[in-house]
Coordinates of C-alpha atoms in Angstrom, one line a residue:
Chain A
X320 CA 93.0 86.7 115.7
X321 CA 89.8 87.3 113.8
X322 CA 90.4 91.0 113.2
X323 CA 86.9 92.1 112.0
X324 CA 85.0 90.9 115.3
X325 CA 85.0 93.1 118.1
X326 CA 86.6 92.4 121.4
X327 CA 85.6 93.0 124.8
X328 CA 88.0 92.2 128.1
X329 CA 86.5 89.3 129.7
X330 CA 84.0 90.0 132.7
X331 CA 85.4 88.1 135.2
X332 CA 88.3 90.1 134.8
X333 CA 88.5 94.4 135.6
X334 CA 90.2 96.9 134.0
X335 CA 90.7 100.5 135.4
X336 CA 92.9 102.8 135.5
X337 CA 94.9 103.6 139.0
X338 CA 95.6 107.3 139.9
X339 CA 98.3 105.6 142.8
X340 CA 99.8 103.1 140.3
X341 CA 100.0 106.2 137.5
X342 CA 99.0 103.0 135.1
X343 CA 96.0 100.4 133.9
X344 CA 95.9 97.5 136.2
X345 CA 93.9 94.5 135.1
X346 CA 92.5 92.7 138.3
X347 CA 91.4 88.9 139.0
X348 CA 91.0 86.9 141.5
X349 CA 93.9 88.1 144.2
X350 CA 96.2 89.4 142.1
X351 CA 96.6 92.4 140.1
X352 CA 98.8 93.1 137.0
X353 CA 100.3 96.3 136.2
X354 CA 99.9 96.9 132.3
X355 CA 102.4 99.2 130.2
X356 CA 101.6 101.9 128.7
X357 CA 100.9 100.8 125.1
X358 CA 99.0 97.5 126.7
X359 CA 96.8 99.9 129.0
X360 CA 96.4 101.8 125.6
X361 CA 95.2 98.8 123.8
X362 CA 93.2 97.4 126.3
X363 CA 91.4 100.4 127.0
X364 CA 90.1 100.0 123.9
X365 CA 88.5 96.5 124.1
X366 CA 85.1 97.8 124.9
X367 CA 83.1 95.6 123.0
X368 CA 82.9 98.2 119.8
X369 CA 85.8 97.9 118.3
X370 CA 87.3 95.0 116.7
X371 CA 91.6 94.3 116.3
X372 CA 91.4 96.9 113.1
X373 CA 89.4 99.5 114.5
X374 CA 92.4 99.4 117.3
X375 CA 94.8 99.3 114.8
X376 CA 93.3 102.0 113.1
X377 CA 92.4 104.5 116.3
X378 CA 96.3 103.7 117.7
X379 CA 98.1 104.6 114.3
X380 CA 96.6 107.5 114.1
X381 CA 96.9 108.7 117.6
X382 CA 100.5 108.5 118.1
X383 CA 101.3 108.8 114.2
X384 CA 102.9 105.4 114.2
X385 CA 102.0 103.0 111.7
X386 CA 105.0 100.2 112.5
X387 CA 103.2 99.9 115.9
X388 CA 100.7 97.3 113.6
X389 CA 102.2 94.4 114.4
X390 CA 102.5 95.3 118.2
X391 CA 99.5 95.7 118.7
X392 CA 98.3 92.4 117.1
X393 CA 100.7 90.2 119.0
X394 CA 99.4 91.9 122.1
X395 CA 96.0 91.2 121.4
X396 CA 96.7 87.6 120.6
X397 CA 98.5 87.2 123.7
X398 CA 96.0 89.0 125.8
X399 CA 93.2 86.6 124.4
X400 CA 95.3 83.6 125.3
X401 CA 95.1 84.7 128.9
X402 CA 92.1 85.2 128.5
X403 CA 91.9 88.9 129.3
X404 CA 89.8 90.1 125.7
X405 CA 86.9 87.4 124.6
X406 CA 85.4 88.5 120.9
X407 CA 82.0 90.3 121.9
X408 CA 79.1 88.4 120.5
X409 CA 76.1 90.8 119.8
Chain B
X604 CA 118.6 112.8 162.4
X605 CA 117.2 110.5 160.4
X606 CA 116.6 112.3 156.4
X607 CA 115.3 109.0 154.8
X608 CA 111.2 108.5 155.4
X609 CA 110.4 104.7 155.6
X610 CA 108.7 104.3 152.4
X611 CA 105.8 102.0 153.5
X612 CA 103.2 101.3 150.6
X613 CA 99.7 101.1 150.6
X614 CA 97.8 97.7 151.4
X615 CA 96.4 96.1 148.1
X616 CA 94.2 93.9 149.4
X617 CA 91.8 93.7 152.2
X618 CA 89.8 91.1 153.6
X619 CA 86.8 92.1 155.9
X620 CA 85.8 89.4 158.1
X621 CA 82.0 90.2 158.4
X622 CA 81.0 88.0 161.6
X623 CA 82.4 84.7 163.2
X624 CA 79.3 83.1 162.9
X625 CA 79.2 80.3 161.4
X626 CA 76.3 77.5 160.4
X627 CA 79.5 75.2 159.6
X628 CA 81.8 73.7 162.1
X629 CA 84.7 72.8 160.0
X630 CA 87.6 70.9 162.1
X631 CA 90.3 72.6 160.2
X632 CA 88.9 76.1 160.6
X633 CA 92.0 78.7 160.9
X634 CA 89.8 80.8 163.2
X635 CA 90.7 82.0 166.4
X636 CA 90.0 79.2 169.0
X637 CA 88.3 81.9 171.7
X638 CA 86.4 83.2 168.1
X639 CA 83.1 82.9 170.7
X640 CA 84.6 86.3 172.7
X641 CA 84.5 88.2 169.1
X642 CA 81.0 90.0 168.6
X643 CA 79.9 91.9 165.6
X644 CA 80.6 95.4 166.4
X645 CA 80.7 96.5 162.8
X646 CA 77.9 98.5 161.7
X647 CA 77.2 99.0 157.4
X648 CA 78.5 102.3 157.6
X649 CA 81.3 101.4 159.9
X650 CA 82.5 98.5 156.2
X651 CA 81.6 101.8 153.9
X652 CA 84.4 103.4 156.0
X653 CA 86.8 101.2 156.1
X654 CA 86.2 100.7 152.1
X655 CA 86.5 104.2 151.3
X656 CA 90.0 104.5 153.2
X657 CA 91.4 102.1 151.6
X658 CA 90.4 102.4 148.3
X659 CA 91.9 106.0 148.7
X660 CA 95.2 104.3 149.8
X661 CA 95.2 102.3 146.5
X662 CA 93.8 98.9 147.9
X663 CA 91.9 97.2 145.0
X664 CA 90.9 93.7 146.1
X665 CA 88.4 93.1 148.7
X666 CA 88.0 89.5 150.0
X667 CA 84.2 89.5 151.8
X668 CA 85.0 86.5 154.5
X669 CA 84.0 85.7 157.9
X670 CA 82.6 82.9 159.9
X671 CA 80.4 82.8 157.1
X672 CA 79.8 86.5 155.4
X673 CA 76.3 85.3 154.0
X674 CA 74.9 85.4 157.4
X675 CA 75.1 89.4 157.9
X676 CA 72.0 90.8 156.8
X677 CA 73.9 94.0 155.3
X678 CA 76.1 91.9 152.2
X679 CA 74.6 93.1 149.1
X680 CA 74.8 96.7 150.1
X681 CA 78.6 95.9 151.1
X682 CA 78.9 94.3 148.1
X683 CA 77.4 97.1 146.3
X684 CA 79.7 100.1 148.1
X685 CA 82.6 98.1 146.9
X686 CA 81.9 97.7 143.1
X687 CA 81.0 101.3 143.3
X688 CA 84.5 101.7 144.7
X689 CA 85.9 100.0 142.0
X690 CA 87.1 97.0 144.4
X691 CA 87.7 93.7 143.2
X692 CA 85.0 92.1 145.0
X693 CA 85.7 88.6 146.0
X694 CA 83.3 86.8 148.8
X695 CA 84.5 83.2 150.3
X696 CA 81.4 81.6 151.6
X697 CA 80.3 78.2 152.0
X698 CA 77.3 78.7 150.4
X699 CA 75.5 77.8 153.4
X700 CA 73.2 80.5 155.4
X701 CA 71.2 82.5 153.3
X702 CA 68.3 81.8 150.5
X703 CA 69.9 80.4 147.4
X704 CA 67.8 83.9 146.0
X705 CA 70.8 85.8 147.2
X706 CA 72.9 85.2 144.3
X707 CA 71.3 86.4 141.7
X708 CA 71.1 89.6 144.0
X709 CA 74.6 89.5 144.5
X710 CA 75.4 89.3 141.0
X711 CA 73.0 92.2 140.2
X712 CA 75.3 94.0 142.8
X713 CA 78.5 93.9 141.0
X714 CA 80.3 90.8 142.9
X715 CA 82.8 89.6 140.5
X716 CA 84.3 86.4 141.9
X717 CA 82.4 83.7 144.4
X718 CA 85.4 81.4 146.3
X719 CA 83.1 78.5 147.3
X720 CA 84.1 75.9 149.9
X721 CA 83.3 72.5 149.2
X722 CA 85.2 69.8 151.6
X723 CA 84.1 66.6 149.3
X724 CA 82.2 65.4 146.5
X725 CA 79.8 63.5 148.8
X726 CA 77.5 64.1 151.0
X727 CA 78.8 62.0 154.1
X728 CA 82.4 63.1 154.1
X729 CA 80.8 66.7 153.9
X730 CA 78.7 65.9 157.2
X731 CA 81.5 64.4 158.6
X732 CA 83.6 67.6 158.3
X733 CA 81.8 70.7 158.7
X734 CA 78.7 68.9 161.4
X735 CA 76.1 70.3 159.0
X736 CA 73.8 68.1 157.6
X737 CA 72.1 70.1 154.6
X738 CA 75.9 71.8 153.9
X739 CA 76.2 69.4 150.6
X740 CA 73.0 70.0 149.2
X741 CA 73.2 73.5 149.5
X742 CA 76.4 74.0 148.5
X743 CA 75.8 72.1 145.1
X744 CA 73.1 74.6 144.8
X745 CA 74.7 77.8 145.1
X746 CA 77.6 76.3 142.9
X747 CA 75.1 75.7 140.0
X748 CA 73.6 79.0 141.1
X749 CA 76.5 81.0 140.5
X750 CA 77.2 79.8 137.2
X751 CA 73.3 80.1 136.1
X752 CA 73.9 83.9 137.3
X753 CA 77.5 84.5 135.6
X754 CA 79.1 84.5 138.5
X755 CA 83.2 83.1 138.2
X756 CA 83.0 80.6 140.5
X757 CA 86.3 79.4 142.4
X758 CA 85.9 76.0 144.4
X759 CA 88.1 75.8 147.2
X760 CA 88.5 72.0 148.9
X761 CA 90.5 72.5 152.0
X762 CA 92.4 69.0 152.0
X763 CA 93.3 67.1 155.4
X764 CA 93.5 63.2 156.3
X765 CA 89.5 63.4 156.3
X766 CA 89.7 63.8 152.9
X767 CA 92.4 63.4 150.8
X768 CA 91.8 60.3 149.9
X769 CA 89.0 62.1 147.4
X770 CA 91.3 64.2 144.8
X771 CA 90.9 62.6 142.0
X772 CA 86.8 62.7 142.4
X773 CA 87.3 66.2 144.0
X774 CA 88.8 67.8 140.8
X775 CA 85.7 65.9 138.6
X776 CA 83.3 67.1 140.5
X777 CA 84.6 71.2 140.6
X778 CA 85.0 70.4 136.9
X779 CA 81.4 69.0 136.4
X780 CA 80.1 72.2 138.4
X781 CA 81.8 74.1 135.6
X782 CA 84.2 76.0 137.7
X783 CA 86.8 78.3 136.5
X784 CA 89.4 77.7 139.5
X785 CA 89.9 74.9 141.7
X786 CA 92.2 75.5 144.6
X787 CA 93.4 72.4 146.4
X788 CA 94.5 73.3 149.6
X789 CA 96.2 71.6 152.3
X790 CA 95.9 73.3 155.2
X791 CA 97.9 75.1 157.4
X792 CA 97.4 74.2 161.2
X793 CA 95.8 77.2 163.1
X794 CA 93.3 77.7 165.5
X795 CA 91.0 74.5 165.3
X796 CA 93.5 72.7 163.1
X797 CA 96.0 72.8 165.3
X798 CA 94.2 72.1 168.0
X799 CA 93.0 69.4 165.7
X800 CA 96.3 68.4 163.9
X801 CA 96.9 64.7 165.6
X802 CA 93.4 63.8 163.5
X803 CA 94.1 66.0 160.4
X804 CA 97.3 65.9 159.2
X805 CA 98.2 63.2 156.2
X806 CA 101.1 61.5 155.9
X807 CA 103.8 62.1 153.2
X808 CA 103.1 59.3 151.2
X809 CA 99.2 60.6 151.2
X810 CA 100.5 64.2 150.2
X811 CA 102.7 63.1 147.2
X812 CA 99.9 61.1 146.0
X813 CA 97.2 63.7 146.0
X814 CA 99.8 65.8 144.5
X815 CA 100.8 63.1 141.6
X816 CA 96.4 63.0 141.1
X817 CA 96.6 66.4 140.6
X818 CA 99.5 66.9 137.8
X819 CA 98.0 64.1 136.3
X820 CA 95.0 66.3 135.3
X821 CA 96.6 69.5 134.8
X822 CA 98.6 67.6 132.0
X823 CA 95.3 66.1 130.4
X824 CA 92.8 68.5 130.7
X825 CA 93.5 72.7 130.8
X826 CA 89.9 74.2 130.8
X827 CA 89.7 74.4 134.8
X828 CA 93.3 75.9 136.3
X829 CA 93.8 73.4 138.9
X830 CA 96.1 74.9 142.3
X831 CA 97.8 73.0 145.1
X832 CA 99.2 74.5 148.2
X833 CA 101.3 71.9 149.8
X834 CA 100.8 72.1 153.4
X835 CA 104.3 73.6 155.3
X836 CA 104.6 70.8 157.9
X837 CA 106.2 68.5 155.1
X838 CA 108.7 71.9 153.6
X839 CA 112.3 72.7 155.3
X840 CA 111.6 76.8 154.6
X841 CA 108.6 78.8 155.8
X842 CA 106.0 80.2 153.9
X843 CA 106.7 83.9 153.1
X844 CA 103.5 84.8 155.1
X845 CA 101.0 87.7 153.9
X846 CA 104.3 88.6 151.5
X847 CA 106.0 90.1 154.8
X848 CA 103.8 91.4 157.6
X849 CA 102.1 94.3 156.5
X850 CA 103.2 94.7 153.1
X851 CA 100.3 94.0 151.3
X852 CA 97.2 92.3 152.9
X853 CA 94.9 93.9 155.9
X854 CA 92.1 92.0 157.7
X855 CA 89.6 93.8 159.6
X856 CA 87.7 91.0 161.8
X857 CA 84.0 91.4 163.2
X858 CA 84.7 93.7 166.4
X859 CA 87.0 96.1 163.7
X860 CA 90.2 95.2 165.1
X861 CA 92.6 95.4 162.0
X862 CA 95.1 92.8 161.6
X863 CA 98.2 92.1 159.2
X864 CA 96.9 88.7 158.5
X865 CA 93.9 87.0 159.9
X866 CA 95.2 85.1 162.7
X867 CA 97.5 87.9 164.3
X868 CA 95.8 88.7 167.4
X869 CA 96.7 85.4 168.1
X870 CA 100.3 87.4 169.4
X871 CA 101.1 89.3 172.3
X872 CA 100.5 92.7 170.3
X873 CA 97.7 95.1 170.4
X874 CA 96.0 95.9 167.4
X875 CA 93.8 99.0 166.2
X876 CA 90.4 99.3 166.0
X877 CA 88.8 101.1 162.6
X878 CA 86.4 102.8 164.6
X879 CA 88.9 104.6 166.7
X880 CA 91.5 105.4 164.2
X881 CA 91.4 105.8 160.1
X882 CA 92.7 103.1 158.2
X883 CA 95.7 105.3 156.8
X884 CA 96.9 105.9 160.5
X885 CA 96.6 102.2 161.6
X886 CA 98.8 101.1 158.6
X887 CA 101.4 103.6 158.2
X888 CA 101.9 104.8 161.9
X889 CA 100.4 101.8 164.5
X890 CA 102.5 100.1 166.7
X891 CA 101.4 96.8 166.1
X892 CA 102.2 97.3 162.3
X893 CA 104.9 98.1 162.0
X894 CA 106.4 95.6 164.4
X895 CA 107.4 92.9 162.0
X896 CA 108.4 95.4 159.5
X897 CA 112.0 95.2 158.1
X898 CA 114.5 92.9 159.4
X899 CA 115.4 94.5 162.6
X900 CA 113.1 92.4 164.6
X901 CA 114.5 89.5 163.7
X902 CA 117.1 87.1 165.6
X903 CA 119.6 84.5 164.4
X904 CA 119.3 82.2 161.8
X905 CA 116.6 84.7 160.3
X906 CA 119.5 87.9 160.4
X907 CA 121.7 86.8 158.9
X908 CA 120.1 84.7 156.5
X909 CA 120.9 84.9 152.9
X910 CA 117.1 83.7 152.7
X911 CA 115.2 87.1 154.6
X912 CA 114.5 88.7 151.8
X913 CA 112.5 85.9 150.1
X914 CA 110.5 84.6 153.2
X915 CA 110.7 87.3 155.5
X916 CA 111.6 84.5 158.7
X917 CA 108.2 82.9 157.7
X918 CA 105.1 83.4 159.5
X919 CA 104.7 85.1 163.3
X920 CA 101.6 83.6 164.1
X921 CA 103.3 79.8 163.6
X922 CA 106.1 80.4 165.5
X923 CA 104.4 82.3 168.5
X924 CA 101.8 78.8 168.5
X925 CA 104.9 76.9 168.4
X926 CA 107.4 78.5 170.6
X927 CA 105.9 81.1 173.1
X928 CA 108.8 83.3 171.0
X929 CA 107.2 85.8 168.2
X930 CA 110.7 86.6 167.2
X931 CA 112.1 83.3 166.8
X932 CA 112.3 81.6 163.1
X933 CA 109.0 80.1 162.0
X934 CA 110.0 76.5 163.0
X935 CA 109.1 74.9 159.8
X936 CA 112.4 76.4 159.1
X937 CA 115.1 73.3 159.3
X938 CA 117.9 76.1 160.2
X939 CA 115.2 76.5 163.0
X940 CA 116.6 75.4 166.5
X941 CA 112.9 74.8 167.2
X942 CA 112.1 72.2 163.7
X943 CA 111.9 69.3 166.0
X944 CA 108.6 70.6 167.3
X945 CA 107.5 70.3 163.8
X946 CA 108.7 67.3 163.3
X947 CA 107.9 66.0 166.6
X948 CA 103.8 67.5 165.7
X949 CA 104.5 65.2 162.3
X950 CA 105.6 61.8 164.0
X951 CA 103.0 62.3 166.6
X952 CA 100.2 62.6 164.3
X953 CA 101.0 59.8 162.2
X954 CA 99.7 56.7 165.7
X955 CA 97.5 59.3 167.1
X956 CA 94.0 58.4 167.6
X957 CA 92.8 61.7 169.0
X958 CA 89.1 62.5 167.0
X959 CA 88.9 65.9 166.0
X960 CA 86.5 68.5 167.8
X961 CA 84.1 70.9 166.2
X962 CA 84.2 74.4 165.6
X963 CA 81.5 75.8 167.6
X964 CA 80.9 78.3 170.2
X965 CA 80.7 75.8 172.6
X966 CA 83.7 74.1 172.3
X967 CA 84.9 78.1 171.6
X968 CA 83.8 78.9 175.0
X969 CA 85.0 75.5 177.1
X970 CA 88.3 76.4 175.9
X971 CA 88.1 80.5 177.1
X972 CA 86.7 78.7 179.9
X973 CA 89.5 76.0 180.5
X974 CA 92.8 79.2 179.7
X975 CA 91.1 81.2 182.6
X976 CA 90.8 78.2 184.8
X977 CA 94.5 77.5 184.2
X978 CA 96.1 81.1 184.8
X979 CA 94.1 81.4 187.9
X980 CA 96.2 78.5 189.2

């Protein structure tokens, strides 16, 4: 993970929140999966301003949590092996 | 009295089968073999509807599908209505019936995914198949158009004896396009194909071969995610079908009739029509729905079946083709008193010499024509 560039979720995928689901789904081609809280929190913020720090830095402070660091990179790294986040060339 | 309320959930995906026209005539085609009776009945407001109720339900992918979807003049504005819905938006074409201009349009109207047929990587075998001479050409073009617009770009090669022989230059040439998926599927006999199945259906020893091609490349090359569906002929348990009759999927074909899966009113059932009941009524409280729902339909082996819960007795629509019994196990089933049918289909195949016949209205209406003579009898 390269965590000055920003990140973005990949186009061909979709992200929204679902008022039925009460949670973030991330949708590709016929099939759907449900994300947790924390990864819907994460992911939510992969909108192609903000790179792995900035996360880091808007999640700490919003649930007063610094341990939650490390979390959130693993997630990150995972998520951009599946190919859900793709760094956001300007 | 009964306290508990069946807890039925909403359908996730939907598939809206925009006309059965189609400028193909694919052999295997899973359409309906009297598909010349269905007319387009939908109007663009009449899809908005449909959309809008079940995207309120929770439904969140749409598959755009037909016959061929490209051919109805109101596509980009579907297309459009469901992005602004927040669908999924997925349409399965074969690239054949419009302007190759339409896909930079369709982009521009929030389509996310194109699931492109291509039955070979040349153009003879591609003649051969779907009766349509200019069907390779243009297909290589809208392939090369959709990645030139951004579009994710699935190639789907439905596999029979015509041309399974081709795998290995199959995957090179979804690869070459640039594509992101290639699904390999062999396919399951319905409607033309199984009318077809003594000239379409390969042999074991062709199966494990295509399928040995294809592990070979997914353990050499990862960029393209390669996917095989075996066809269920050659398996001893059923497919679980639509993951249990309506559970999860809902078709709505060309006249509006809404279906659990697309082949259904293929069975002795009578479905709902969209434009004389909301989507929301049709699922949760129609008849026809909720037939196959639960276990309570079902008859020995399926009942008592330590199996039930996985593939829900397998699919209706096989075993009604198969049987005359839409209760009975799926015969693919070996615990199936009915397998030997399968089997028998299987053997006979394999010294048949029967050519197949086209998908076209004609043939579509010779065959309406030759069920009436025979029940007048």
């Amino acid at each position: 993970m390269q965590r000055e560039k920003f990140l973005v979720v990949n186009n061909h995928f979709q992200l929204q929140y679902e008022e039925k689901q009460s949670c973030y789904v991330l949708l590709y081609p016929e099939g759907m999966v449900q994300l947790s809280f924390s990864a819907g929190e994460i992911m939510n913020l992969c909108d192609g301003t903000k790179s792995c720090d900035d996360i880091i830095m808007a999640l700490t402070e919003k649930f007063s949590d610094e341990s939650i660091e490390n979390d959130i990179v693993e997630f990150l790294d995972e998520a951009m092996n599946r190919d859900w986040i793709i760094y956001h060339e300007a | 009295m009964k306290l508990e309320k069946k807890i039925i959930k909403p359908p996730l995906w939907i598939l809206l089968e925009l006309t059965h026209k189609c400028p193909l005539e694919c052999t295997y085609c899973y359409n309906q073999l009297d598909f010349a009776n269905t007319k387009d009945m939908m109007s663009k407001e009449d899809w908005f509807k449909v959309m809008e109720e079940a995207r309120a339900m929770g439904a969140v992918q749409l598959g755009i599908s037909g016959g061929e979807p490209l051919l109805n003049k109101d596509l980009l504005e579907i297309v459009k209505k469901a992005n602004d819905l927040k669908f999924y938006t997925n349409l399965i074409t074969s690239g054949v019936g419009a302007d190759i201009s339409i896909v930079p349009k369709l982009k521009e109207a929030g389509l996310k995914t194109v699931q492109l047929g291509i039955q070979s990587p040349d153009e003879h075998t591609t003649t051969l198949i779907t009766n349509n001479k200019t069907a390779f050409n243009d297909k290589m073009a809208f392939a090369k158009s959709c990645k030139d617009n951004g579009l994710q770009l699935i190639i789907n090669t439905c596999i029979t004896r015509q041309n399974i022989h081709q795998i290995g230059e199959i995957i090179e040439m979804a690869e070459k396009l640039g594509a992101n998926y290639l699904e390999i599927a062999n396919i399951q006999y319905y409607g033309w194909a199984l009318e077809n199945i003594n000239a379409l259906l390969p042999t074991r020893a062709q199966l494990d071969e295509a399928k040995a091609i294809t592990n070979h490349y997914r353990e050499h090359r990862k960029d393209m995610k390669v996917f095989f569906v075996v066809p269920d002929y050659f398996a001893t348990r059923p497919k679980a079908c639509m993951n249990g009759w309506g559970s999860t999927f809902l078709t709505i074909n060309p006249d509006g009739v809404a279906l659990p899966c697309n082949t259904a009113n293929t069975l002795p059932l009578t479905f709902p029509n969209v434009k004389e009941h909301s989507v929301e009524a049709i699922w949760n409280d129609s008849e026809a729905f909720n037939y196959f729902r639960g276990d309570s339909w079902m008859r020995e082996p399926c009942r008592t079946c330590d199996e039930k819960e996985k593939d829900f007795g397998g699919c209706r629509c096989q075993a009604y083709a198969l049987t005359k019994d839409m209760h009975v196990a799926d015969p693919v089933c070996d615990k199936s008193s009915f397998h030997h049918v399968v089997t028998d289909k299987v053997e006979e195949s394999l010294s048949s010499s029967q050519e197949p016949i086209y998908r076209n209205k004609i043939n579509s209406m010779n065959i309406i024509a030759g069920r009436l003579a025979k029940s007048c009898k």
